[in-house]
Coordinates of C-alpha atoms in Angstrom, one line a residue:
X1 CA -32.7 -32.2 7.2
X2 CA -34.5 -29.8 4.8
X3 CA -35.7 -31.1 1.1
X4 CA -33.5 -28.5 -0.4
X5 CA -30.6 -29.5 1.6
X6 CA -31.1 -33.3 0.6
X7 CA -30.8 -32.0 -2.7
X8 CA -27.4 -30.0 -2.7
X9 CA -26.0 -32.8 -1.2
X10 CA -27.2 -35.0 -3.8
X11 CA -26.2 -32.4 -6.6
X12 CA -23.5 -31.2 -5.5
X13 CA -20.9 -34.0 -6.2
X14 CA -22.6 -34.4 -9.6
X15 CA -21.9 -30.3 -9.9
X16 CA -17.7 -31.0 -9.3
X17 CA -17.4 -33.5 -11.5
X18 CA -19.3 -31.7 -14.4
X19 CA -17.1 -28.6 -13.7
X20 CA -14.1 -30.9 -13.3
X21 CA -14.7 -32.1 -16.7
X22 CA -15.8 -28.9 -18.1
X23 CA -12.8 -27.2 -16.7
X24 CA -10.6 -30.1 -18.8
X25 CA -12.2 -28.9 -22.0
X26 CA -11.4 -25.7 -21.5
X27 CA -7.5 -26.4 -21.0
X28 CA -8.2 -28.5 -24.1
X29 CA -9.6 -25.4 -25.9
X30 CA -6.2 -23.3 -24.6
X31 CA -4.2 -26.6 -26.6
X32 CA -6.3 -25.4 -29.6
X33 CA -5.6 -22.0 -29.6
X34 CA -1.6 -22.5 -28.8
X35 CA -1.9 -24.6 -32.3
X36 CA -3.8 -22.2 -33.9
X37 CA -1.2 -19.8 -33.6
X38 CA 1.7 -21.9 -34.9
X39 CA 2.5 -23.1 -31.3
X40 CA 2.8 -26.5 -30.2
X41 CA -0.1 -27.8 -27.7
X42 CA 2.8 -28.7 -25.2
X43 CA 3.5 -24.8 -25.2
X44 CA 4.0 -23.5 -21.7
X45 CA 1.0 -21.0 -21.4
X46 CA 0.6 -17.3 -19.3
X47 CA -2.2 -17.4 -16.4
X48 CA -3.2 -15.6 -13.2
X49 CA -3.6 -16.5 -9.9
X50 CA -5.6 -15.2 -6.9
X51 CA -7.3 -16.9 -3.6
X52 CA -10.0 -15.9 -1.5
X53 CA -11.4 -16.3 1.8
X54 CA -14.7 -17.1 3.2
X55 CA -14.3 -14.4 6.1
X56 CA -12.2 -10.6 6.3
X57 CA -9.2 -11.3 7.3
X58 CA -9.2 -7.8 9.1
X59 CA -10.1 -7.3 12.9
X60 CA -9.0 -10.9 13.8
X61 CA -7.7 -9.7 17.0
X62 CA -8.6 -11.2 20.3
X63 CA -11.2 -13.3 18.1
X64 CA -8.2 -16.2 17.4
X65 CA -4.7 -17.2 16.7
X66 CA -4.7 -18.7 13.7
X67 CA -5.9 -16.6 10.4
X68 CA -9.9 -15.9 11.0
X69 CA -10.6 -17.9 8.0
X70 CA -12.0 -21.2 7.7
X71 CA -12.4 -22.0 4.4
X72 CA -10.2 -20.5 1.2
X73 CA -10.4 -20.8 -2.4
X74 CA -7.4 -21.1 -5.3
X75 CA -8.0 -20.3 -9.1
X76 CA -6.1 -20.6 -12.0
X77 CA -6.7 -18.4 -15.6
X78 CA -5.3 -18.5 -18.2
X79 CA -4.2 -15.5 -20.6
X80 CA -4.4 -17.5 -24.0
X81 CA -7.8 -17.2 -24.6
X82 CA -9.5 -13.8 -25.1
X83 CA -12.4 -15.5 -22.7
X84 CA -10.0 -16.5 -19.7
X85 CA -11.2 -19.5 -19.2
X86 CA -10.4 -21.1 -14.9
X87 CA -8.9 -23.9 -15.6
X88 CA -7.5 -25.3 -11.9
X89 CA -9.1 -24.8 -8.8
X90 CA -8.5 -25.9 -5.2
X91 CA -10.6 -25.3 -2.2
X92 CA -9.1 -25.9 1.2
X93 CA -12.1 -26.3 4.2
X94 CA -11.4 -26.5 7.7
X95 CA -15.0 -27.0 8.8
X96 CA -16.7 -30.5 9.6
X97 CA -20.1 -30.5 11.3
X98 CA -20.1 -34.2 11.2
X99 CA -17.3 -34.3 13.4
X100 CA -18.0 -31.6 15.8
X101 CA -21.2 -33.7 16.9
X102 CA -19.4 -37.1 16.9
X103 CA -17.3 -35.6 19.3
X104 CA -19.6 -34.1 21.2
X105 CA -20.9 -37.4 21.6
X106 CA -17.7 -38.8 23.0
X107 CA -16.7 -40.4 19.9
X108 CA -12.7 -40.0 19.3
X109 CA -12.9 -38.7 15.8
X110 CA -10.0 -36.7 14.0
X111 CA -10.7 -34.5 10.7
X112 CA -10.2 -35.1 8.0
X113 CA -10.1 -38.6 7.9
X114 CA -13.1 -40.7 8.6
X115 CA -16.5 -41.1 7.2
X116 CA -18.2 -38.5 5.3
X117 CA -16.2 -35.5 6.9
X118 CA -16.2 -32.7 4.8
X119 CA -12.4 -30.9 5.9
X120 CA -10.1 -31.8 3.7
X121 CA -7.5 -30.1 6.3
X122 CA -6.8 -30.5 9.9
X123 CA -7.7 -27.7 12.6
X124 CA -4.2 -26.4 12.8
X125 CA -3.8 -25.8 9.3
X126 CA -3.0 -22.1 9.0
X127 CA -5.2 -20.7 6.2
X128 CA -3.2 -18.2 5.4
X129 CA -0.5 -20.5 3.8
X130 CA -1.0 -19.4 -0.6
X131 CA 2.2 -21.2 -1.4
X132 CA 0.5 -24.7 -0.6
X133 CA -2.6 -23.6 -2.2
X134 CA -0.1 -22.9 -5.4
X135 CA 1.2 -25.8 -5.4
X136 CA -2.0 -28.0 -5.1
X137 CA -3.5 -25.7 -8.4
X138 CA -0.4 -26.6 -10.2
X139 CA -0.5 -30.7 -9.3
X140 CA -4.2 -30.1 -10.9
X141 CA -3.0 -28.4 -14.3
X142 CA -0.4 -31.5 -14.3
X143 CA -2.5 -34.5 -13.6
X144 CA -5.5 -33.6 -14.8
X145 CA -7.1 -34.3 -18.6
X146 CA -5.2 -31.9 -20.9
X147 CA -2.3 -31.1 -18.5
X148 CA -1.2 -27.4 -19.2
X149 CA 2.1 -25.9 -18.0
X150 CA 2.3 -22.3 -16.8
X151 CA 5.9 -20.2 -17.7
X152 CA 4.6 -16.6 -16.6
X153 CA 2.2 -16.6 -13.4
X154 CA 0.8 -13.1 -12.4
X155 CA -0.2 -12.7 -9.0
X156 CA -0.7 -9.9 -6.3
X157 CA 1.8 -9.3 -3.8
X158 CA 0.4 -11.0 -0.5
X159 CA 1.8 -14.0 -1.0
X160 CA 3.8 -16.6 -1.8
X161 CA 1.5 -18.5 -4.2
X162 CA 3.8 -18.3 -7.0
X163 CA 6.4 -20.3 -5.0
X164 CA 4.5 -23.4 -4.2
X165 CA 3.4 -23.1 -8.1
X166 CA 6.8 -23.5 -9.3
X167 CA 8.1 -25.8 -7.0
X168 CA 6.1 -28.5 -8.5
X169 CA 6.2 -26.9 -12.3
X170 CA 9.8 -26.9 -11.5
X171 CA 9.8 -30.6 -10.6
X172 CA 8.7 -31.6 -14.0
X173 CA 12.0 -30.3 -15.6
X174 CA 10.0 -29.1 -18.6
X175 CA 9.3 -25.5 -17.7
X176 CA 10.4 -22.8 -15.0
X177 CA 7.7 -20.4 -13.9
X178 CA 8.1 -16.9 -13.2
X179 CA 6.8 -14.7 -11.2
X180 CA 4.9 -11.3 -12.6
X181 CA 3.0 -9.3 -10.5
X182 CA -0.3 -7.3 -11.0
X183 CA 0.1 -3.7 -12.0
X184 CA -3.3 -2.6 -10.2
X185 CA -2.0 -3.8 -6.8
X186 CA 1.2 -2.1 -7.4
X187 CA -0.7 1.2 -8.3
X188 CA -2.8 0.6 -5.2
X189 CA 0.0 0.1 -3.0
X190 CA 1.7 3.1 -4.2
X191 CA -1.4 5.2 -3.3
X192 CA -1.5 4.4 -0.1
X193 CA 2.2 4.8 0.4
X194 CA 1.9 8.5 -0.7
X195 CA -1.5 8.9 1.2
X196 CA 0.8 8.2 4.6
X197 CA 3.9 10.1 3.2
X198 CA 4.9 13.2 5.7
X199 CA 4.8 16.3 3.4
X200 CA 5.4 20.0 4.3
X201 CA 2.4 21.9 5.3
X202 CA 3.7 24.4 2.3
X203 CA 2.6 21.7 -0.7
X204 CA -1.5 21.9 -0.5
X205 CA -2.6 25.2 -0.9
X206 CA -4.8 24.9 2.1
X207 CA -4.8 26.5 5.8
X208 CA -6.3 23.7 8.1
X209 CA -5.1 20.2 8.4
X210 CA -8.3 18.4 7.8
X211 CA -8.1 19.5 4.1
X212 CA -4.4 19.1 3.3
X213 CA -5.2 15.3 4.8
X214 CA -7.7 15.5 1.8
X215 CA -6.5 16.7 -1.0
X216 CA -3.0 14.8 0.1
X217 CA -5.3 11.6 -0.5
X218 CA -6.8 12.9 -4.0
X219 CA -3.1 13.3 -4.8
X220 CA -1.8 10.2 -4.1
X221 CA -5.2 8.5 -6.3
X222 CA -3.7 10.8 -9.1
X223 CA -0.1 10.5 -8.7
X224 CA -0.1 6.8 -8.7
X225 CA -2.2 6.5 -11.3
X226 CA -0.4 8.9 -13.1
X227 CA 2.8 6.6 -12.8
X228 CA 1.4 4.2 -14.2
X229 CA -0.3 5.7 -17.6
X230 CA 3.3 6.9 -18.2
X231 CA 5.0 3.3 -17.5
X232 CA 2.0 2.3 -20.0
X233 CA 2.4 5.1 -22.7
X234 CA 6.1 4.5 -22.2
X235 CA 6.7 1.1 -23.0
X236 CA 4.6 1.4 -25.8
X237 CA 6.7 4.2 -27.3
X238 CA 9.5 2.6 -26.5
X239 CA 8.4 -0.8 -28.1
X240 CA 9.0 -2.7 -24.5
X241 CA 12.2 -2.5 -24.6
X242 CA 13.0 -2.6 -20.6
X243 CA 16.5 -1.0 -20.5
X244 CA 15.0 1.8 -22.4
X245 CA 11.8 1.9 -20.5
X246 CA 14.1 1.9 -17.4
X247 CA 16.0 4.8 -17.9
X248 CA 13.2 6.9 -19.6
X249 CA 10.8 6.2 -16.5
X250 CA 14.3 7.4 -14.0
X251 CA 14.3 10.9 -16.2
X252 CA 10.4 10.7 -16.1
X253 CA 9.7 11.4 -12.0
X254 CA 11.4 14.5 -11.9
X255 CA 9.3 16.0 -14.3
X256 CA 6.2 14.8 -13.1
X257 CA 6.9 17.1 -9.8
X258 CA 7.4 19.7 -11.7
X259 CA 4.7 19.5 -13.6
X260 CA 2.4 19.4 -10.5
X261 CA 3.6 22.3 -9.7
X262 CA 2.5 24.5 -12.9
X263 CA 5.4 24.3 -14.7
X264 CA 5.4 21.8 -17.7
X265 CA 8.5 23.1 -19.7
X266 CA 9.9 19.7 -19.2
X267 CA 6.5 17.7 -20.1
X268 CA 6.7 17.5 -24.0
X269 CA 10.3 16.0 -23.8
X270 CA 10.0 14.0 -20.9
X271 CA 6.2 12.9 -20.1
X272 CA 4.0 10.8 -22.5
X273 CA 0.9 11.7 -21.4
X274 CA 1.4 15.3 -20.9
X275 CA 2.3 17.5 -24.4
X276 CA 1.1 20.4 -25.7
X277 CA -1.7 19.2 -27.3
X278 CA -2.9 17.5 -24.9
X279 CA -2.2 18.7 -21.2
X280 CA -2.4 16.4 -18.0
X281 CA -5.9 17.2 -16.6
X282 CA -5.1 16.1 -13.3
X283 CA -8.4 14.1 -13.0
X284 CA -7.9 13.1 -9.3
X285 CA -7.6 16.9 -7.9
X286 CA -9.9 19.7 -7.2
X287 CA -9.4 22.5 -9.2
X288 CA -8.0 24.5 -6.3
X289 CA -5.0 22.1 -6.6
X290 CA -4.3 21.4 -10.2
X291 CA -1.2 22.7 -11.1
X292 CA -0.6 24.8 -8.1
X293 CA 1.2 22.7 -5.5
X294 CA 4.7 23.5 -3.7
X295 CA 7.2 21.0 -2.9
X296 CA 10.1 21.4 -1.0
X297 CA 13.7 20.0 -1.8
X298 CA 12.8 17.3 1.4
X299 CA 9.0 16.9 -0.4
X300 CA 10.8 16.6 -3.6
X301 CA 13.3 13.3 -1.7
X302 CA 10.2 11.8 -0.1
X303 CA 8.1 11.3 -2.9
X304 CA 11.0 10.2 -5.1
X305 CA 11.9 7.8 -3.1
X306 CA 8.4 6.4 -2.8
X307 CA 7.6 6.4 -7.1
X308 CA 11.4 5.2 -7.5
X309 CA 9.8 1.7 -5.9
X310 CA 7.4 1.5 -8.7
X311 CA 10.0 2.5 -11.5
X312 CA 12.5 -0.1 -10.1
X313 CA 14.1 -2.8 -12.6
X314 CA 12.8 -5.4 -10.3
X315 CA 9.5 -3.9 -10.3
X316 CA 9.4 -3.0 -14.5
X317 CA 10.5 -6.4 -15.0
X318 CA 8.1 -7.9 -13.2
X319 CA 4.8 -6.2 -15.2
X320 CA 7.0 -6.3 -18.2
X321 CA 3.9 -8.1 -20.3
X322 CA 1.4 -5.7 -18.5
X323 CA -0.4 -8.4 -17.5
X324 CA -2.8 -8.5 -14.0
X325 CA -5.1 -10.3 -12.0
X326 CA -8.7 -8.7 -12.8
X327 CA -10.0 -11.6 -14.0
X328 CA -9.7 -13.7 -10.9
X329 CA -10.6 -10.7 -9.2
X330 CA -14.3 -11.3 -11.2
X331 CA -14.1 -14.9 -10.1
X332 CA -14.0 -13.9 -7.1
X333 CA -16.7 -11.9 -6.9
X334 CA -18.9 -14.5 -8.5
X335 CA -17.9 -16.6 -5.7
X336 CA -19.2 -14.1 -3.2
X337 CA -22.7 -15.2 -5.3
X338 CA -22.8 -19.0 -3.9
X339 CA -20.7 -18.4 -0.8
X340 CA -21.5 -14.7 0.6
X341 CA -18.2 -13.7 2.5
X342 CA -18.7 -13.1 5.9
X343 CA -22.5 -13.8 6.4
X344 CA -22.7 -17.3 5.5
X345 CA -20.4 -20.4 5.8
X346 CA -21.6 -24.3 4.2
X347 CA -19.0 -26.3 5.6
X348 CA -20.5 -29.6 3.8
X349 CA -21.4 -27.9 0.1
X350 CA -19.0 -25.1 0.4
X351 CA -16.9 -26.9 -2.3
X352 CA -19.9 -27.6 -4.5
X353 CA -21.0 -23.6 -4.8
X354 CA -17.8 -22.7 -5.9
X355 CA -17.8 -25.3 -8.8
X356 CA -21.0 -24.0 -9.5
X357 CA -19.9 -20.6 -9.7
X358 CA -16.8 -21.1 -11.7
X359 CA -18.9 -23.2 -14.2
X360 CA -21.1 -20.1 -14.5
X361 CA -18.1 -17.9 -15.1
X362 CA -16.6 -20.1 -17.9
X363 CA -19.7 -21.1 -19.7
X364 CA -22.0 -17.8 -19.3
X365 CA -25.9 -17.9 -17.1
X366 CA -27.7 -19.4 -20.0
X367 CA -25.1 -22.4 -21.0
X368 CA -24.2 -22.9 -17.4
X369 CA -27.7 -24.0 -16.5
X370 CA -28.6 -25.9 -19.6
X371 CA -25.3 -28.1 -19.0
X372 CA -26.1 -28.5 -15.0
X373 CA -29.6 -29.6 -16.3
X374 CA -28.3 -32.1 -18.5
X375 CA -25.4 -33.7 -16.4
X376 CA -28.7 -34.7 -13.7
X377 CA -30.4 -36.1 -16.6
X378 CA -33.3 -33.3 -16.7
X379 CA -34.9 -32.2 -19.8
X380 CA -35.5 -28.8 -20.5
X381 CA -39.0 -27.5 -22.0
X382 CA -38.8 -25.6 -25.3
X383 CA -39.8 -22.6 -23.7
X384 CA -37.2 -23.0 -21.0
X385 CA -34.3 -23.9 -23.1
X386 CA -34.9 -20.3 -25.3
X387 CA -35.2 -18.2 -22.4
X388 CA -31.7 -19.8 -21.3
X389 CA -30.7 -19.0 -25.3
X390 CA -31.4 -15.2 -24.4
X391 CA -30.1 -15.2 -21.6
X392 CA -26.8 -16.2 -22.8
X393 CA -27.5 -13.9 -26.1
X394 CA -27.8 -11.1 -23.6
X395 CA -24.6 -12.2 -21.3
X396 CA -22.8 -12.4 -24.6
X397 CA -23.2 -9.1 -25.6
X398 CA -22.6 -7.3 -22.2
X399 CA -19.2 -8.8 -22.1
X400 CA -18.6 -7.4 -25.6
X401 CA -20.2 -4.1 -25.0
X402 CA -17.3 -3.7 -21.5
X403 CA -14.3 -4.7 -23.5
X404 CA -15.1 -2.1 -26.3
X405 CA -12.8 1.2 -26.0
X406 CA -15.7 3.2 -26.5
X407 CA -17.3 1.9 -22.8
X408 CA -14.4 2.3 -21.3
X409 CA -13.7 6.0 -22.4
X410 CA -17.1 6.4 -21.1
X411 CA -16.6 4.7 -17.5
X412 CA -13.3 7.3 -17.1
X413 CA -15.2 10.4 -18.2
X414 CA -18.0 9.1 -15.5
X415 CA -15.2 8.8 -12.9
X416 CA -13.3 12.2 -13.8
X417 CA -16.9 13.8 -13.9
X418 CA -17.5 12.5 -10.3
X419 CA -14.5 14.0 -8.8
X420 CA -15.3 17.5 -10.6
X421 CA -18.8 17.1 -8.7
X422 CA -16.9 15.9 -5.3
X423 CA -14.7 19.4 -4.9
X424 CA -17.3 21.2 -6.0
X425 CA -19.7 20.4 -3.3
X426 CA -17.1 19.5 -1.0
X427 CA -14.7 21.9 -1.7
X428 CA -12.2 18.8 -2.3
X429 CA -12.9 17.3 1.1
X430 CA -15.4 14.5 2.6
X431 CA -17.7 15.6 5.0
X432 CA -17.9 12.9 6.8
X433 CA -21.2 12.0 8.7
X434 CA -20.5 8.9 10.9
X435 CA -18.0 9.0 14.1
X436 CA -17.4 6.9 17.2
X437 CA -19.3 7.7 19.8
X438 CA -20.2 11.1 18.8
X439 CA -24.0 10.9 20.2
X440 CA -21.8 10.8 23.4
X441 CA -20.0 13.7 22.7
X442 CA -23.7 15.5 22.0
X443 CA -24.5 15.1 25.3
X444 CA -21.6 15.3 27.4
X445 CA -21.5 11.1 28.4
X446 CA -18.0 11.3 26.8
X447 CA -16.5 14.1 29.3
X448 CA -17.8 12.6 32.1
X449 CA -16.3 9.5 31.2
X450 CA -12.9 11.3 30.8
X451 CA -13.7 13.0 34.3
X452 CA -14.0 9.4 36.0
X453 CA -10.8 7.8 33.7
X454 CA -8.5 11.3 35.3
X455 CA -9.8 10.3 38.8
X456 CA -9.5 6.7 38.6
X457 CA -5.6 7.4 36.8
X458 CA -4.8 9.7 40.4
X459 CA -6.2 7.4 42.8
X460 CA -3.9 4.5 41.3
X461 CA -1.1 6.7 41.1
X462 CA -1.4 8.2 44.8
X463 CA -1.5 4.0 45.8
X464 CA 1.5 3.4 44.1
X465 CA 3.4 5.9 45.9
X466 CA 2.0 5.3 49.3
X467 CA 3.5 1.7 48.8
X468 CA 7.0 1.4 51.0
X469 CA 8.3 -0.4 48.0

């Protein structure tokens, strides 16, 4: 065993139980802020939810049964705070490497269960299960210092985390959660929905297929997002009230086709974020298909039927409080830091780099590592302890700097500016550079291949029929 690994496995309970702590002031700072506002500090609070997992879920196949993953990781934020601070977190590991060699040595062990086995779940556990890693979060925020309880928890919509989570806030009798969902998924969703909706070849003013394959995809990135700035612009007209919002938004999607198609007589009495005096600029599309599409009546049902989903009562009411899960998503990301996904698994201090990382994520670089300094009893030099000061100074006020309107004006002009620059290279399509196999194409390995596949496919055939039965 390495020195360095010696030492994680010396810090690293030290590391949860600061974080544990740390996260328990936080909820205590979310009591604060409820009385602040004229709240009590028993006030059921709005949070977020999200998990992650240590490997892709995607191209499992013939690899295993159960979910890929071996390890997964729960969070908790709350929405009371401007900061967002994590306040629950549960980590679910499958892996032991204590017990693989006991085993391997004869020894009938079982994880988890005996001593110093890192699993805190059995083999068979299926990973994929977000309602019991829900439910374990919410036993946290109950039994924990500073118990917080959660009324409104947003989540995405893969899977049943919010379920677990108000089974046992349900059980208290005190509060009932509810379930919102994230508005970026839903836009997300919806573009790919339009991306694999079957349209006329008549709508893309384009001859081969290739490029109406292209620009349908540039359309559904602008369509979907175009649904959603009106739900936004909308319900702030409106002054959230849903019925209204409802029945505005029904009125709304008709005139959104038509207004793809050139003609926005409808636009100033109908759309909110295309008027006169300011026109939709279609941000998403070249400029050979900006205001120039044709739908048919069918093309006209299809797509209806698809933004209708997103402009549904159950759907509005849902992301009535606009509220989403990008701040896990961040956590996440962070957690890709300690843990890379994919290219590294620690199944013994797994559980110790994500408190590490969510501790970095609620206190900021600098204040994180003067606070994991002090809770092993280490002194920082002067020197040391400003450079952690600036550091945190300069944390500070990159955070600040992203939340400002003016940065994020900036960030959609950059985007918008992109796409310009993408159709006019491209001519609104990606050239794509990378295919299967194609160095086999180049030099013919690929029709011989097909040659010996058609021979093979008649010699089987011919045996079949020569067979009496």
């Amino acid at each position: 065993m390495s020195a360095l690994q010696r030492s994680a496995n010396t810090f690293g309970p030290k590391m949860e139980a600061e974080n544990e702590k740390d996260m328990a002031e936080k909820r205590g700072i979310v009591k604060d802020t409820l009385e602040l506002r004229g709240r009590t500090r028993d006030t059921p609070i709005y949070a977020e939810y999200d998990r992650q997992y240590n490997n892709p879920l995607r191209n499992a196949r013939k690899r295993t049964p159960f979910a890929p993953a071996t390890q997964s990781r729960d969070v908790i934020i709350e929405n009371t705070t401007p900061n967002k601070y994590v306040i629950s977190f549960n980590h679910t590991n499958k892996l032991c490497a204590r017990g693989d060699a006991k085993r391997r040595r004869g020894e009938k062990v079982l994880c988890p269960g005996h001593e110093g086995c890192s699993a805190n779940v059995p083999p068979d556990h299926n990973m994929g299960d977000e309602e019991s890693g829900g439910a374990a979060c919410a036993r946290k925020l109950l039994e924990g210092d500073n118990p917080v309880a959660v009324e409104f928890l947003t989540t995405d919509a893969d899977g049943k985390a919010a379920r677990g989570f108000g089974s046992v806030m349900d059980s208290t009798g005190s509060v009932k959660t509810e379930n919102l969902l994230d508005g970026t998924h839903l836009t997300r969703s919806l573009c790919r929905a339009l991306t694999g909706a079957k349209l006329s070849n008549e709508v893309f003013p384009v001859r081969t297929a290739a490029r109406r394959q292209q620009l349908q995809k540039r359309f559904a990135e602008d369509l979907s997002n175009r649904v959603q700035a009106e739900i936004d612009a909308c319900r702030e007209q409106k002054e959230y009230e849903e019925a209204e919002v409802e029945r505005t938004m029904a009125e709304c999607i008709d005139c959104i086709m038509t207004c793809y198609t050139g003609d926005h007589s409808r636009c100033p009495g109908q759309s909110f974020v295309c008027q006169r005096a300011s026109p939709y600029r279609f941000p998403y599309l070249p400029r050979i298909a900006k205001g120039s599409l044709t739908f048919t009546e069918s093309d006209k049902a299809t797509l209806k039927k698809i933004v209708t989903v997103r402009t549904s009562h159950k759907v509005l009411r849902s992301t009535r409080f606009a509220t989403s899960t990008q701040k896990a998503e961040s956590v996440n990301s962070a957690f890709k830091m300690t843990n890379p996904k994919g290219s590294a698994t620690f199944s013994r201090n797994s559980r110790y780099r994500d408190h590490s990382a969510i501790h970095s994520v609620n206190n900021g670089p600098g204040e994180s590592i003067a606070r994991k300094m002090s809770a092993v009893g280490l002194r920082l030099p002067k020197s040391t302890a400003f450079m952690l000061k600036e550091m945190q100074k300069k944390h500070n006020y990159d955070k600040a700097r992203r939340k400002t309107h003016a940065y994020r004006t900036r960030r959609a002009h950059l985007r918008e500016k992109r796409y310009r620059l993408h159709s006019k290279v491209n001519g609104g399509t990606s050239a794509s550079v990378y295919k299967t196999d194609q160095l086999l194409h180049d030099h013919g390995y690929a029709c011989r291949l097909q040659g010996v596949a058609r021979a093979a496919s008649r010699d089987q055939q011919s045996e079949e029929e020569s067979k009496p039965w």
